[in-house]
């Protein structure tokens, strides 16, 4: 599974914790034959950056097929999720708990998960990521609803 991860200066430490967890996880929880690959698109230093730029760069990786899913982090997760959801093709879910992360896949087919480095500690954050990667889109009535979300891009 090809993942892309990005953060602003508000979530540098959380990004490193998540990368460490993903390296240990090594394979997709849904398919032991699917190795996890992580592309870190930055930011890499504590210098202040603008989270919409990070969201744009990460979402391009998904929309151009170089990554299947994305992890976006800022101080609260709010700004970066708002920015990501402005980009066609992106369904970004801001999650602060495991249940929401699971539902974001099963019901919303979220291709990006967002969290806040000043909100969610590393322990809960890695469990949220585990739930996100362990859950598959349920389809059925949810496919109709997700289709309607995507239709909003053309209205
Ligand atoms: C940056 O200080 C902060 O505004 C950003 O990380 C995020 O929390 C925005 O929603």
Coordinates of N, CA, C and O and ligand atoms in Angstrom, one line a residue:
X1 N 0.8 -1.2 0.0 CA 0.0 0.0 0.0 C 0.9 1.2 0.0 O 1.7 1.4 0.9
X2 N 0.7 2.1 -1.0 CA 1.5 3.3 -1.1 C 0.8 4.4 -0.3 O -0.4 4.8 -0.7
X3 N 1.5 4.9 0.7 CA 0.9 6.0 1.5 C 1.7 7.2 1.3 O 2.9 7.2 1.1
X4 N 1.1 8.4 1.5 CA 1.8 9.6 1.5 C 1.4 10.4 2.7 O 0.3 10.3 3.2
X5 N 2.4 11.0 3.4 CA 2.2 11.7 4.6 C 2.8 13.1 4.5 O 3.8 13.3 3.9
X6 N 2.1 14.0 5.2 CA 2.5 15.4 5.2 C 2.0 16.1 6.4 O 1.0 15.8 7.0
X7 N 2.8 17.2 6.8 CA 2.4 17.9 8.0 C 2.9 19.4 7.8 O 3.8 19.7 7.0
X8 N 2.3 20.2 8.7 CA 2.9 21.6 8.8 C 3.8 21.5 10.1 O 3.9 20.5 10.7
X9 N 4.2 22.7 10.5 CA 5.1 22.8 11.6 C 4.4 22.4 12.9 O 5.0 22.1 13.9
X10 N 3.1 22.4 12.9 CA 2.3 22.1 14.1 C 2.2 20.6 14.4 O 1.6 20.2 15.5
X11 N 2.8 19.8 13.6 CA 2.6 18.3 13.8 C 3.9 17.5 13.4 O 3.8 16.4 13.0
X12 N 5.0 18.2 13.4 CA 6.2 17.5 13.0 C 6.5 16.3 13.8 O 6.8 15.2 13.3
X13 N 6.4 16.4 15.1 CA 6.7 15.2 16.0 C 5.7 14.1 15.8 O 6.1 12.9 15.7
X14 N 4.4 14.5 15.6 CA 3.4 13.4 15.4 C 3.7 12.7 14.1 O 3.5 11.5 14.0
X15 N 4.1 13.4 13.1 CA 4.4 12.8 11.8 C 5.5 11.7 12.0 O 5.4 10.6 11.4
X16 N 6.5 12.1 12.7 CA 7.6 11.1 13.0 C 7.1 9.9 13.7 O 7.5 8.8 13.4
X17 N 6.3 10.1 14.7 CA 5.7 9.0 15.5 C 4.9 8.0 14.6 O 5.0 6.8 14.6
X18 N 4.1 8.6 13.7 CA 3.3 7.8 12.8 C 4.2 7.1 11.8 O 4.0 5.9 11.5
X19 N 5.2 7.7 11.3 CA 6.2 7.1 10.4 C 6.8 5.9 11.0 O 7.0 4.8 10.4
X20 N 7.2 6.0 12.3 CA 7.8 5.0 13.0 C 6.8 3.8 13.2 O 7.2 2.6 12.9
X21 N 5.6 4.1 13.5 CA 4.6 3.1 13.6 C 4.4 2.3 12.3 O 4.3 1.1 12.2
X22 N 4.3 3.1 11.2 CA 4.1 2.5 9.9 C 5.3 1.6 9.5 O 5.1 0.5 8.8
X23 N 6.5 2.0 9.9 CA 7.7 1.2 9.5 C 7.6 -0.2 10.3 O 7.9 -1.2 9.8
X24 N 7.1 -0.1 11.5 CA 6.9 -1.3 12.3 C 5.8 -2.2 11.8 O 5.9 -3.4 11.8
X25 N 4.7 -1.5 11.4 CA 3.6 -2.3 10.8 C 4.0 -3.0 9.6 O 3.6 -4.2 9.4
X26 N 4.7 -2.4 8.7 CA 5.4 -3.0 7.6 C 4.5 -3.4 6.4 O 4.8 -3.2 5.3
X27 N 3.3 -4.1 6.7 CA 2.4 -4.5 5.7 C 1.0 -4.1 6.0 O 0.7 -3.8 7.1
X28 N 0.2 -4.0 5.0 CA -1.2 -3.6 5.1 C -1.9 -4.5 6.1 O -1.8 -5.8 5.9
X29 N -2.7 -4.0 7.1 CA -3.4 -4.9 8.0 C -4.5 -5.7 7.2 O -4.9 -6.8 7.7
X30 N -4.8 -5.3 6.0 CA -5.8 -6.0 5.2 C -5.2 -7.0 4.2 O -5.9 -7.8 3.7
X31 N -3.9 -7.0 4.0 CA -3.2 -7.9 3.1 C -1.7 -8.0 3.5 O -1.0 -7.1 3.2
X32 N -1.4 -9.1 4.0 CA 0.0 -9.3 4.5 C 1.0 -9.3 3.4 O 2.2 -9.2 3.6
X33 N 0.5 -9.5 2.1 CA 1.4 -9.5 1.0 C 1.6 -8.1 0.4 O 2.2 -7.9 -0.7
X34 N 1.0 -7.1 1.0 CA 1.0 -5.7 0.5 C 1.9 -4.9 1.4 O 1.4 -4.4 2.5
X35 N 3.1 -4.7 1.0 CA 4.0 -3.9 1.9 C 3.6 -2.4 2.0 O 3.1 -1.8 1.0
X36 N 3.8 -1.8 3.1 CA 3.5 -0.4 3.3 C 4.7 0.4 2.8 O 5.8 0.2 3.3
X37 N 4.4 1.3 1.9 CA 5.5 2.3 1.5 C 5.0 3.7 1.9 O 3.9 4.0 1.6
X38 N 5.9 4.5 2.4 CA 5.5 5.8 2.9 C 6.4 6.9 2.2 O 7.6 6.8 2.3
X39 N 5.7 7.8 1.6 CA 6.4 8.9 1.0 C 6.1 10.2 1.8 O 4.9 10.6 1.9
X40 N 7.1 10.7 2.4 CA 7.0 11.9 3.3 C 7.2 13.1 2.5 O 8.4 13.4 2.0
X41 N 6.2 13.9 2.2 CA 6.3 15.1 1.4 C 6.6 16.4 2.2 O 6.5 17.5 1.7
X42 N 6.9 16.2 3.5 CA 7.3 17.4 4.3 C 6.1 17.9 5.1 O 5.0 17.3 5.1
X43 N 6.3 18.9 5.8 CA 7.5 19.7 6.0 C 8.5 19.0 6.8 O 8.1 18.1 7.6
X44 N 9.7 19.4 6.7 CA 10.8 18.6 7.4 C 11.5 19.4 8.6 O 12.3 18.8 9.3
X45 N 11.1 20.7 8.7 CA 11.8 21.5 9.8 C 10.7 22.2 10.6 O 9.5 22.2 10.2
X46 N 11.1 22.8 11.7 CA 10.1 23.5 12.5 C 9.8 24.9 12.0 O 9.0 25.6 12.6
X47 N 10.3 25.3 10.8 CA 10.0 26.6 10.2 C 8.5 26.6 9.9 O 8.0 25.6 9.4
X48 N 7.9 27.8 10.1 CA 6.5 27.9 9.8 C 6.2 27.8 8.3 O 6.9 28.4 7.5
X49 N 5.2 26.9 8.0 CA 4.7 26.8 6.6 C 3.2 26.9 6.6 O 2.6 26.9 7.6
X50 N 2.7 27.0 5.4 CA 1.2 27.2 5.2 C 0.6 25.8 4.9 O 0.9 25.2 3.9
X51 N -0.3 25.4 5.8 CA -0.9 24.0 5.6 C -1.6 23.8 4.3 O -1.6 22.7 3.8
X52 N -2.2 24.9 3.6 CA -2.8 24.6 2.4 C -1.8 24.1 1.3 O -2.2 23.3 0.4
X53 N -0.6 24.6 1.4 CA 0.4 24.1 0.4 C 0.8 22.6 0.6 O 1.0 21.9 -0.3
X54 N 0.8 22.2 1.9 CA 1.1 20.8 2.2 C -0.1 19.9 1.7 O 0.1 18.9 1.1
X55 N -1.3 20.4 2.0 CA -2.5 19.7 1.5 C -2.5 19.5 0.0 O -2.7 18.4 -0.5
X56 N -2.2 20.6 -0.7 CA -2.2 20.6 -2.2 C -1.1 19.6 -2.7 O -1.4 18.8 -3.6
X57 N 0.1 19.6 -2.1 CA 1.2 18.7 -2.6 C 0.8 17.3 -2.3 O 1.0 16.4 -3.2
X58 N 0.2 17.0 -1.1 CA -0.1 15.6 -0.8 C -1.2 15.1 -1.7 O -1.2 13.9 -2.2
X59 N -2.2 15.9 -1.9 CA -3.4 15.4 -2.7 C -3.0 15.2 -4.1 O -3.6 14.3 -4.8
X60 N -2.0 15.9 -4.6 CA -1.6 15.7 -6.0 C -1.0 14.3 -6.1 O -1.2 13.6 -7.1
X61 N -0.3 13.8 -5.1 CA 0.2 12.5 -5.1 C -0.9 11.4 -5.2 O -0.7 10.4 -5.9
X62 N -2.0 11.7 -4.6 CA -3.1 10.7 -4.7 C -3.8 10.9 -6.1 O -4.0 9.9 -6.7
X63 N -4.1 12.1 -6.4 CA -4.8 12.3 -7.7 C -4.0 11.9 -8.9 O -4.6 11.6 -10.0
X64 N -2.7 11.9 -8.8 CA -1.9 11.5 -10.0 C -1.5 10.0 -9.8 O -0.6 9.5 -10.6
X65 N -2.0 9.3 -8.9 CA -1.9 7.8 -8.8 C -0.6 7.4 -8.1 O -0.3 6.2 -8.2
X66 N 0.2 8.2 -7.5 CA 1.4 7.8 -6.9 C 1.2 7.3 -5.5 O 2.1 6.7 -4.9
X67 N 0.0 7.6 -4.9 CA -0.3 7.1 -3.6 C -1.8 6.7 -3.5 O -2.6 7.3 -4.2
X68 N -2.1 5.7 -2.7 CA -3.4 5.3 -2.6 C -4.2 6.1 -1.5 O -5.3 6.4 -1.7
X69 N -3.5 6.3 -0.4 CA -4.1 7.0 0.7 C -3.1 8.0 1.3 O -1.9 7.8 1.2
X70 N -3.6 9.0 2.0 CA -2.8 10.1 2.5 C -3.1 10.3 4.0 O -4.2 10.1 4.5
X71 N -2.1 10.8 4.7 CA -2.2 11.2 6.1 C -1.7 12.6 6.2 O -0.6 12.9 5.8
X72 N -2.6 13.5 6.6 CA -2.3 14.9 6.7 C -2.4 15.4 8.1 O -3.4 15.2 8.8
X73 N -1.4 16.2 8.5 CA -1.4 16.6 9.9 C -1.1 18.1 10.0 O -0.2 18.6 9.3
X74 N -1.8 18.8 10.9 CA -1.4 20.2 11.2 C -1.7 20.3 12.7 O -1.8 19.3 13.4
X75 N -1.7 21.5 13.2 CA -1.8 21.7 14.7 C -3.1 21.1 15.2 O -3.1 20.4 16.2
X76 N -4.2 21.4 14.5 CA -5.5 20.9 15.0 C -6.0 19.8 14.0 O -7.0 19.1 14.4
X77 N -5.5 19.8 12.8 CA -6.1 18.9 11.8 C -7.2 19.6 11.0 O -7.7 19.1 10.0
X78 N -7.7 20.7 11.5 CA -8.8 21.4 10.9 C -8.5 22.1 9.6 O -9.1 21.8 8.6
X79 N -7.5 22.9 9.7 CA -7.2 23.7 8.5 C -6.8 22.8 7.3 O -7.2 23.0 6.2
X80 N -6.0 21.8 7.6 CA -5.4 21.0 6.5 C -6.5 20.1 6.0 O -6.5 19.7 4.8
X81 N -7.5 19.7 6.8 CA -8.6 18.9 6.2 C -9.6 19.8 5.4 O -10.1 19.3 4.4
X82 N -9.8 21.0 5.8 CA -10.6 21.9 5.0 C -9.9 22.1 3.7 O -10.6 22.0 2.6
X83 N -8.6 22.4 3.7 CA -7.9 22.6 2.4 C -8.0 21.4 1.5 O -8.3 21.5 0.3
X84 N -7.8 20.2 2.1 CA -7.8 19.0 1.3 C -9.1 18.7 0.6 O -9.2 18.3 -0.5
X85 N -10.2 19.0 1.4 CA -11.5 18.7 0.9 C -12.0 19.7 -0.2 O -13.0 19.5 -0.8
X86 N -11.1 20.7 -0.5 CA -11.4 21.7 -1.6 C -10.9 21.1 -2.9 O -11.2 21.6 -4.0
X87 N -10.1 20.0 -2.8 CA -9.4 19.5 -4.0 C -10.3 18.3 -4.6 O -10.6 17.4 -3.8
X88 N -10.6 18.4 -5.8 CA -11.4 17.4 -6.5 C -10.8 16.0 -6.3 O -9.6 15.8 -6.4
X89 N -11.6 15.0 -6.0 CA -11.1 13.7 -5.8 C -10.8 13.3 -4.4 O -10.5 12.1 -4.1
X90 N -10.7 14.3 -3.6 CA -10.3 14.0 -2.2 C -11.4 14.0 -1.2 O -12.3 14.8 -1.3
X91 N -11.4 12.9 -0.4 CA -12.4 12.8 0.7 C -11.5 12.7 2.0 O -11.0 11.6 2.3
X92 N -11.3 13.8 2.7 CA -10.4 13.9 3.8 C -11.3 13.9 5.1 O -12.2 14.6 5.3
X93 N -10.9 12.9 6.0 CA -11.6 12.8 7.3 C -10.8 13.2 8.5 O -9.7 12.7 8.7
X94 N -11.2 14.2 9.2 CA -10.5 14.6 10.4 C -11.0 13.7 11.5 O -12.2 13.7 11.9
X95 N -10.0 13.0 12.1 CA -10.4 11.9 13.1 C -9.7 12.2 14.4 O -8.5 12.4 14.4
X96 N -10.4 12.0 15.5 CA -9.8 12.1 16.8 C -10.1 10.9 17.6 O -9.7 10.8 18.8
X97 N -10.7 9.9 17.0 CA -11.0 8.6 17.7 C -11.0 7.4 16.7 O -11.2 7.6 15.5
X98 N -10.8 6.3 17.2 CA -10.7 5.0 16.4 C -12.0 4.7 15.7 O -12.0 4.3 14.5
X99 N -13.2 4.9 16.3 CA -14.4 4.6 15.7 C -14.6 5.5 14.4 O -15.0 5.0 13.3
X100 N -14.3 6.7 14.5 CA -14.5 7.6 13.4 C -13.5 7.2 12.2 O -13.9 7.3 11.1
X101 N -12.3 6.8 12.6 CA -11.4 6.4 11.6 C -11.9 5.2 10.8 O -11.8 5.1 9.6
X102 N -12.5 4.2 11.6 CA -13.0 3.0 10.9 C -14.2 3.4 10.0 O -14.3 3.0 8.9
X103 N -15.1 4.3 10.5 CA -16.2 4.7 9.7 C -15.8 5.5 8.5 O -16.5 5.5 7.5
X104 N -14.8 6.3 8.6 CA -14.3 7.1 7.5 C -14.0 6.2 6.3 O -14.1 6.7 5.2
X105 N -13.5 5.0 6.6 CA -13.2 4.1 5.5 C -14.5 3.4 5.1 O -14.9 3.3 3.9
X106 N -15.2 2.8 6.0 CA -16.4 1.9 5.7 C -17.5 2.7 5.1 O -18.1 2.2 4.1
X107 N -17.8 3.9 5.5 CA -18.9 4.6 5.1 C -18.6 5.7 4.1 O -19.4 6.0 3.2
X108 N -17.4 6.3 4.2 CA -17.1 7.5 3.4 C -16.0 7.3 2.4 O -15.7 8.2 1.6
X109 N -15.4 6.1 2.4 CA -14.3 5.8 1.5 C -13.2 6.9 1.5 O -12.7 7.4 0.5
X110 N -12.9 7.4 2.7 CA -12.0 8.5 2.9 C -10.6 8.1 2.3 O -10.0 7.1 2.7
X111 N -10.1 8.9 1.4 CA -8.7 8.6 0.9 C -7.6 9.4 1.6 O -6.4 9.2 1.3
X112 N -8.0 10.3 2.5 CA -7.1 11.0 3.3 C -7.6 11.0 4.8 O -8.8 11.2 5.0
X113 N -6.7 10.8 5.7 CA -7.1 11.0 7.1 C -6.3 12.1 7.7 O -5.1 12.3 7.3
X114 N -6.9 13.0 8.5 CA -6.3 14.1 9.1 C -6.3 14.0 10.6 O -7.3 13.6 11.2
X115 N -5.2 14.6 11.2 CA -5.2 14.7 12.7 C -4.4 15.9 13.1 O -3.7 16.5 12.3
X116 N -4.6 16.3 14.3 CA -3.9 17.4 14.9 C -2.8 17.1 15.8 O -3.1 16.4 16.8
X117 N -1.6 17.6 15.6 CA -0.5 17.3 16.4 C -0.6 18.0 17.8 O 0.1 17.5 18.7
X118 N -1.5 19.0 17.9 CA -1.7 19.7 19.2 C -2.9 19.2 19.9 O -3.3 19.7 20.9
X119 N -3.5 18.2 19.3 CA -4.8 17.6 19.8 C -4.7 16.2 20.2 O -5.1 15.8 21.3
X120 N -4.1 15.4 19.3 CA -4.1 13.9 19.5 C -2.7 13.5 19.8 O -1.7 13.7 19.0
X121 N -2.5 12.8 20.9 CA -1.2 12.3 21.3 C -0.7 11.1 20.4 O -1.6 10.5 19.7
X122 N 0.5 10.8 20.5 CA 1.0 9.7 19.6 C 0.4 8.3 19.9 O 0.2 7.6 18.9
X123 N 0.1 8.0 21.1 CA -0.6 6.7 21.4 C -1.9 6.6 20.7 O -2.1 5.7 19.9
X124 N -2.9 7.5 21.0 CA -4.1 7.4 20.3 C -4.0 7.6 18.8 O -4.7 6.9 18.0
X125 N -3.0 8.4 18.3 CA -2.9 8.7 16.9 C -2.5 7.4 16.1 O -3.1 7.1 15.1
X126 N -1.6 6.6 16.7 CA -1.2 5.4 15.9 C -2.4 4.4 15.9 O -2.6 3.6 14.9
X127 N -3.2 4.3 17.0 CA -4.4 3.4 16.9 C -5.4 3.9 15.9 O -6.1 3.1 15.3
X128 N -5.5 5.2 15.8 CA -6.4 5.8 14.8 C -6.0 5.4 13.4 O -6.7 5.0 12.5
X129 N -4.7 5.5 13.2 CA -4.1 5.1 11.9 C -4.3 3.6 11.6 O -4.6 3.2 10.5
X130 N -4.1 2.8 12.7 CA -4.3 1.4 12.5 C -5.7 1.1 12.1 O -5.9 0.3 11.2
X131 N -6.7 1.7 12.7 CA -8.1 1.5 12.4 C -8.4 1.9 11.0 O -9.1 1.3 10.2
X132 N -7.8 3.1 10.6 CA -8.0 3.6 9.2 C -7.5 2.6 8.2 O -8.2 2.3 7.2
X133 N -6.3 2.0 8.4 CA -5.7 1.1 7.5 C -6.3 -0.3 7.5 O -6.2 -1.0 6.6
X134 N -7.0 -0.6 8.6 CA -7.6 -1.9 8.8 C -9.0 -2.0 8.2 O -9.6 -3.1 8.3
X135 N -9.6 -0.9 7.8 CA -11.0 -0.9 7.4 C -11.1 -0.7 5.9 O -10.4 0.1 5.3
X136 N -12.1 -1.4 5.4 CA -12.4 -1.3 3.9 C -13.7 -0.6 3.7 O -14.6 -0.7 4.5
X137 N -13.8 0.0 2.5 CA -15.1 0.6 2.1 C -16.2 -0.5 2.0 O -16.0 -1.5 1.4
X138 N -17.4 -0.2 2.6 CA -18.4 -1.2 2.6 C -19.3 -1.2 1.4 O -20.0 -2.1 1.1
X139 N -19.2 -0.1 0.6 CA -20.0 -0.1 -0.7 C -21.5 0.0 -0.4 O -21.9 0.6 0.6
X140 N -22.3 -0.6 -1.3 CA -23.7 -0.7 -1.1 C -24.3 0.7 -1.1 O -24.0 1.6 -1.9
X141 N -25.2 1.0 -0.1 CA -25.8 2.3 0.0 C -24.8 3.4 0.3 O -25.0 4.6 -0.1
X142 N -23.6 3.0 0.8 CA -22.6 4.1 1.0 C -22.0 4.5 -0.3 O -21.6 5.6 -0.4
X143 N -21.9 3.6 -1.3 CA -21.4 4.0 -2.6 C -22.3 5.0 -3.2 O -21.8 6.0 -3.8
X144 N -23.6 4.9 -3.0 CA -24.5 5.9 -3.6 C -24.2 7.3 -3.0 O -24.2 8.3 -3.6
X145 N -24.1 7.3 -1.6 CA -23.9 8.5 -0.9 C -22.5 9.1 -1.3 O -22.4 10.4 -1.4
X146 N -21.5 8.3 -1.3 CA -20.2 8.8 -1.7 C -20.2 9.4 -3.1 O -19.6 10.4 -3.5
X147 N -21.0 8.7 -4.0 CA -21.2 9.2 -5.4 C -21.8 10.6 -5.4 O -21.4 11.4 -6.1
X148 N -22.8 10.7 -4.5 CA -23.4 12.1 -4.4 C -22.4 13.1 -3.9 O -22.5 14.3 -4.3
X149 N -21.6 12.7 -3.0 CA -20.5 13.7 -2.5 C -19.7 14.1 -3.7 O -19.4 15.3 -3.9
X150 N -19.3 13.1 -4.5 CA -18.4 13.5 -5.6 C -19.1 14.3 -6.7 O -18.5 15.1 -7.3
X151 N -20.4 14.1 -6.8 CA -21.2 14.9 -7.8 C -21.2 16.3 -7.4 O -21.3 17.2 -8.3
X152 N -21.0 16.6 -6.1 CA -21.0 18.0 -5.7 C -19.9 18.8 -6.3 O -19.9 20.0 -6.4
X153 N -18.8 18.1 -6.7 CA -17.7 18.8 -7.3 C -18.1 19.4 -8.7 O -17.4 20.3 -9.1
X154 N -19.2 18.9 -9.3 CA -19.6 19.4 -10.6 C -20.8 20.4 -10.5 O -21.3 20.7 -11.6
X155 N -21.2 20.8 -9.3 CA -22.4 21.6 -9.2 C -22.0 23.1 -9.0 O -20.9 23.3 -8.4
Ligands
LIG1 C1 -0.5 26.7 12.5 O1 -0.1 27.5 13.6 C2 -1.9 26.2 12.7 O2 -2.8 27.2 12.5 C3 -2.2 25.0 11.9 O3 -1.2 24.0 12.2 C4 -3.5 24.4 12.0 O4 -3.8 24.1 13.4 C5 -4.6 25.0 11.3 O5 -5.8 24.5 11.3

